[in-house]
Amino acid sequence: MHEDGFIGRIEWAVAGRALPGQRVSGDRGVVLDTGGGTVLFAVLDGLGHGAAAADAADRAAQVLAENRAEPLDVLMVLCHRAMADTRGAAVSLALFDPSDTVRWLGVGNVESQVLAMGPVGLTVRATVLLTAGIVGYRLPQNLQSQTIHVRPGDLLLMSTDGIVSDSTDGIDLSKSTAEITADILAKHAKDTDDALVLAARHRGPAQHNGPAT
Ligand SMILES: [Mn+2]
């Protein structure tokens, strides 16, 4: 599964695939236009794999689509309730704001980080603090979202645990997010789990390079 697009000046892409031999993946990438150039991204990993995992992830995806304007902690509680009679899922939410902040909140094992090109190469600007738990089964008491500032060009990466941890080596920020996510999936997906990676970045203000010729 490969999808990509633009919402305003935010470029995004998702690449994923089911555990080899399975027909459906329990991992979902959700991209929701929340208005005003703001985009809500979510990566969901239904517990285990197969149809039951996909059902849990689909419930959460639907609740996010229907309530996209709510704050992240409210969205997490709504996902929890919607998945109460499912296996549950790991859920990471990231709200990408046009004023160049990312606000994020994660429960369970979905890894999120922001990468930037520094003077000595690719650097990790921030990593989300994950809270242990399973949304739909055991939600942590304290749902505290983090806010980080990002500059145009910085890359937000979110991946399920079917992608090898710290698989950021060799990422070329000059490539499109569609190419970056396809590369990560091809090189770093584990053959023991569903796998999904989502990438997004702010492309900065529209460029005007002089009069058209
Ligand atoms: Mn998984």
Short mmCIF file of C-alpha atoms and ligand atoms in Angstrom, two decimals:
data_model
loop_
_atom_site.label_atom_id
_atom_site.label_comp_id
_atom_site.label_asym_id
_atom_site.label_seq_id
_atom_site.Cartn_x
_atom_site.Cartn_y
_atom_site.Cartn_z
CA MET A 1 0.00 0.00 0.00
CA HIS A 2 1.48 3.32 -1.10
CA GLU A 3 -0.31 6.67 -0.86
CA ASP A 4 0.94 10.22 -1.02
CA GLY A 5 -0.22 13.78 -1.54
CA PHE A 6 -0.18 17.39 -0.46
CA ILE A 7 -2.49 19.22 1.94
CA GLY A 8 -1.69 22.90 1.61
CA ARG A 9 2.11 23.10 1.91
CA ILE A 10 2.39 19.80 3.82
CA GLU A 11 3.74 16.92 1.74
CA TRP A 12 2.95 13.45 3.06
CA ALA A 13 3.26 9.76 2.12
CA VAL A 14 2.40 6.39 3.63
CA ALA A 15 3.87 3.00 2.70
CA GLY A 16 2.81 -0.27 4.28
CA ARG A 17 2.29 -3.96 3.74
CA ALA A 18 0.78 -6.94 5.56
CA LEU A 19 2.84 -9.63 7.26
CA PRO A 20 3.99 -11.88 4.38
CA GLY A 21 1.31 -14.53 3.80
CA GLN A 22 -1.50 -12.40 5.29
CA ARG A 23 -4.19 -10.76 3.18
CA VAL A 24 -4.91 -7.74 5.40
CA SER A 25 -2.64 -5.54 7.46
CA GLY A 26 -3.53 -4.40 10.98
CA ASP A 27 -1.45 -1.24 10.53
CA ARG A 28 -3.08 1.97 9.34
CA GLY A 29 -1.79 5.39 8.36
CA VAL A 30 -4.40 8.14 8.68
CA VAL A 31 -4.10 11.58 7.04
CA LEU A 32 -6.84 14.09 7.86
CA ASP A 33 -7.19 17.69 6.72
CA THR A 34 -8.34 19.57 9.83
CA GLY A 35 -8.67 22.93 8.07
CA GLY A 36 -6.48 26.03 7.96
CA GLY A 37 -3.56 24.06 6.55
CA THR A 38 -3.36 21.86 9.66
CA VAL A 39 -3.11 18.11 9.15
CA LEU A 40 -3.75 15.34 11.67
CA PHE A 41 -1.57 12.28 11.10
CA ALA A 42 -2.10 8.99 12.90
CA VAL A 43 -0.33 5.65 12.80
CA LEU A 44 -2.26 2.72 14.26
CA ASP A 45 -1.02 -0.81 14.92
CA GLY A 46 -3.81 -3.23 15.81
CA LEU A 47 -2.58 -5.78 18.34
CA GLY A 48 -1.23 -8.87 16.61
CA HIS A 49 -2.07 -9.12 12.91
CA GLY A 50 -4.76 -10.23 10.48
CA ALA A 51 -8.47 -9.38 10.39
CA ALA A 52 -8.95 -8.81 14.15
CA ALA A 53 -6.04 -6.36 14.21
CA ALA A 54 -7.39 -4.62 11.11
CA ASP A 55 -10.83 -4.29 12.74
CA ALA A 56 -9.36 -2.52 15.78
CA ALA A 57 -7.32 -0.15 13.60
CA ASP A 58 -10.32 0.60 11.36
CA ARG A 59 -12.46 1.59 14.35
CA ALA A 60 -9.82 4.03 15.53
CA ALA A 61 -9.36 5.44 12.02
CA GLN A 62 -13.08 6.08 11.72
CA VAL A 63 -13.33 7.81 15.09
CA LEU A 64 -10.39 10.05 14.20
CA ALA A 65 -12.02 11.03 10.88
CA GLU A 66 -15.30 11.88 12.60
CA ASN A 67 -13.72 13.90 15.44
CA ARG A 68 -10.62 15.36 13.80
CA ALA A 69 -11.04 18.84 15.34
CA GLU A 70 -10.82 17.55 18.92
CA PRO A 71 -7.62 17.89 20.99
CA LEU A 72 -5.21 14.94 20.89
CA ASP A 73 -5.96 13.69 24.41
CA VAL A 74 -9.69 13.69 23.64
CA LEU A 75 -9.04 11.82 20.39
CA MET A 76 -7.03 9.21 22.29
CA VAL A 77 -9.91 8.64 24.74
CA LEU A 78 -12.39 8.40 21.83
CA CYS A 79 -10.16 5.79 20.15
CA HIS A 80 -9.97 3.90 23.44
CA ARG A 81 -13.78 3.76 23.75
CA ALA A 82 -14.28 2.86 20.08
CA MET A 83 -11.91 -0.11 20.42
CA ALA A 84 -13.26 -1.34 23.79
CA ASP A 85 -14.54 -4.64 22.33
CA THR A 86 -11.56 -5.16 20.04
CA ARG A 87 -7.99 -6.29 20.68
CA GLY A 88 -6.91 -2.67 20.87
CA ALA A 89 -4.03 -0.93 19.15
CA ALA A 90 -0.94 1.18 19.55
CA VAL A 91 -1.90 4.73 18.53
CA SER A 92 0.34 7.69 17.73
CA LEU A 93 -1.17 11.05 16.79
CA ALA A 94 0.65 14.05 15.32
CA LEU A 95 -0.98 17.39 14.57
CA PHE A 96 1.08 19.29 12.00
CA ASP A 97 0.37 23.00 12.22
CA PRO A 98 1.14 25.56 9.49
CA SER A 99 2.85 27.77 12.10
CA ASP A 100 5.49 25.00 12.09
CA THR A 101 4.81 23.06 15.22
CA VAL A 102 4.08 19.39 15.60
CA ARG A 103 2.01 18.38 18.60
CA TRP A 104 2.06 14.67 19.28
CA LEU A 105 0.78 12.00 21.61
CA GLY A 106 1.51 8.28 21.54
CA VAL A 107 0.35 5.23 23.47
CA GLY A 108 2.03 1.92 22.68
CA ASN A 109 4.83 1.06 20.36
CA VAL A 110 4.63 3.37 17.33
CA GLU A 111 7.89 5.24 16.90
CA SER A 112 7.78 8.91 15.88
CA GLN A 113 10.63 11.28 15.27
CA VAL A 114 11.54 14.49 13.50
CA LEU A 115 14.68 14.45 11.34
CA ALA A 116 16.59 17.51 10.18
CA MET A 117 19.58 18.08 7.96
CA GLY A 118 22.35 19.49 10.20
CA PRO A 119 25.91 20.59 9.42
CA VAL A 120 27.20 17.04 9.93
CA GLY A 121 24.35 15.28 8.17
CA LEU A 122 21.01 13.89 9.19
CA THR A 123 20.13 14.50 12.85
CA VAL A 124 17.18 13.49 15.01
CA ARG A 125 15.62 16.73 16.22
CA ALA A 126 13.05 15.10 18.49
CA THR A 127 11.65 11.71 19.42
CA VAL A 128 8.18 11.22 20.84
CA LEU A 129 7.98 10.03 24.44
CA LEU A 130 5.90 6.88 24.22
CA THR A 131 3.55 5.94 27.01
CA ALA A 132 3.08 2.24 27.70
CA GLY A 133 -0.42 0.89 27.22
CA ILE A 134 -2.85 -0.53 24.68
CA VAL A 135 -5.53 1.83 23.44
CA GLY A 136 -8.88 0.03 23.77
CA TYR A 137 -7.62 -2.09 26.66
CA ARG A 138 -5.45 -0.13 29.07
CA LEU A 139 -5.10 3.61 28.63
CA PRO A 140 -2.48 5.43 30.73
CA GLN A 141 -3.75 7.94 33.30
CA ASN A 142 -1.68 10.81 32.04
CA LEU A 143 -2.19 11.76 28.39
CA GLN A 144 0.25 14.63 28.03
CA SER A 145 0.96 15.75 24.48
CA GLN A 146 4.34 17.21 23.50
CA THR A 147 4.87 20.17 21.20
CA ILE A 148 7.99 20.61 19.13
CA HIS A 149 8.95 23.27 16.62
CA VAL A 150 9.88 22.17 13.14
CA ARG A 151 11.43 24.12 10.30
CA PRO A 152 10.43 23.80 6.67
CA GLY A 153 12.13 20.72 5.26
CA ASP A 154 12.29 18.82 8.56
CA LEU A 155 10.84 15.33 8.20
CA LEU A 156 8.25 13.82 10.53
CA LEU A 157 8.56 10.01 10.47
CA MET A 158 6.11 7.65 12.19
CA SER A 159 6.49 3.88 11.97
CA THR A 160 4.94 0.77 13.48
CA ASP A 161 7.09 -1.84 15.20
CA GLY A 162 7.09 -3.85 11.96
CA ILE A 163 9.78 -1.41 10.84
CA VAL A 164 13.23 -1.92 12.37
CA SER A 165 13.94 0.71 15.03
CA ASP A 166 16.39 3.50 14.14
CA SER A 167 16.05 2.78 10.43
CA THR A 168 16.89 6.39 9.60
CA ASP A 169 20.40 5.72 8.27
CA GLY A 170 20.73 6.52 4.61
CA ILE A 171 17.58 8.63 4.37
CA ASP A 172 18.00 11.26 1.67
CA LEU A 173 15.94 14.35 2.56
CA SER A 174 16.20 15.58 -1.02
CA LYS A 175 13.89 12.75 -2.10
CA SER A 176 10.10 12.98 -2.02
CA THR A 177 8.27 11.58 1.01
CA ALA A 178 6.81 8.93 -1.35
CA GLU A 179 10.34 7.77 -2.23
CA ILE A 180 11.54 7.97 1.38
CA THR A 181 8.68 5.84 2.76
CA ALA A 182 8.97 3.32 -0.11
CA ASP A 183 12.73 3.00 0.58
CA ILE A 184 12.24 2.50 4.33
CA LEU A 185 9.54 -0.13 3.76
CA ALA A 186 11.66 -1.98 1.21
CA LYS A 187 14.82 -1.99 3.35
CA HIS A 188 13.61 -2.09 6.96
CA ALA A 189 10.31 -4.01 7.18
CA LYS A 190 10.48 -7.08 9.45
CA ASP A 191 9.23 -10.34 7.96
CA THR A 192 7.51 -11.18 11.28
CA ASP A 193 4.89 -8.39 11.40
CA ASP A 194 2.71 -5.97 9.46
CA ALA A 195 4.75 -2.87 8.65
CA LEU A 196 3.89 0.75 7.94
CA VAL A 197 5.75 4.06 7.75
CA LEU A 198 4.37 7.58 7.35
CA ALA A 199 6.41 10.66 6.44
CA ALA A 200 5.41 14.32 6.29
CA ARG A 201 7.10 17.68 6.00
CA HIS A 202 6.25 21.33 5.58
CA ARG A 203 7.52 22.62 2.25
CA GLY A 204 7.67 26.25 3.44
CA PRO A 205 5.97 29.21 1.79
CA ALA A 206 5.21 28.96 -1.90
CA GLN A 207 8.34 29.83 -3.90
CA HIS A 208 8.30 32.53 -6.55
CA ASN A 209 11.46 32.36 -8.61
CA GLY A 210 11.04 35.47 -10.64
CA PRO A 211 8.72 36.04 -13.58
CA ALA A 212 7.62 33.09 -15.61
CA THR A 213 9.32 32.89 -18.98
MN MN B 1 3.15 -4.46 14.99
#
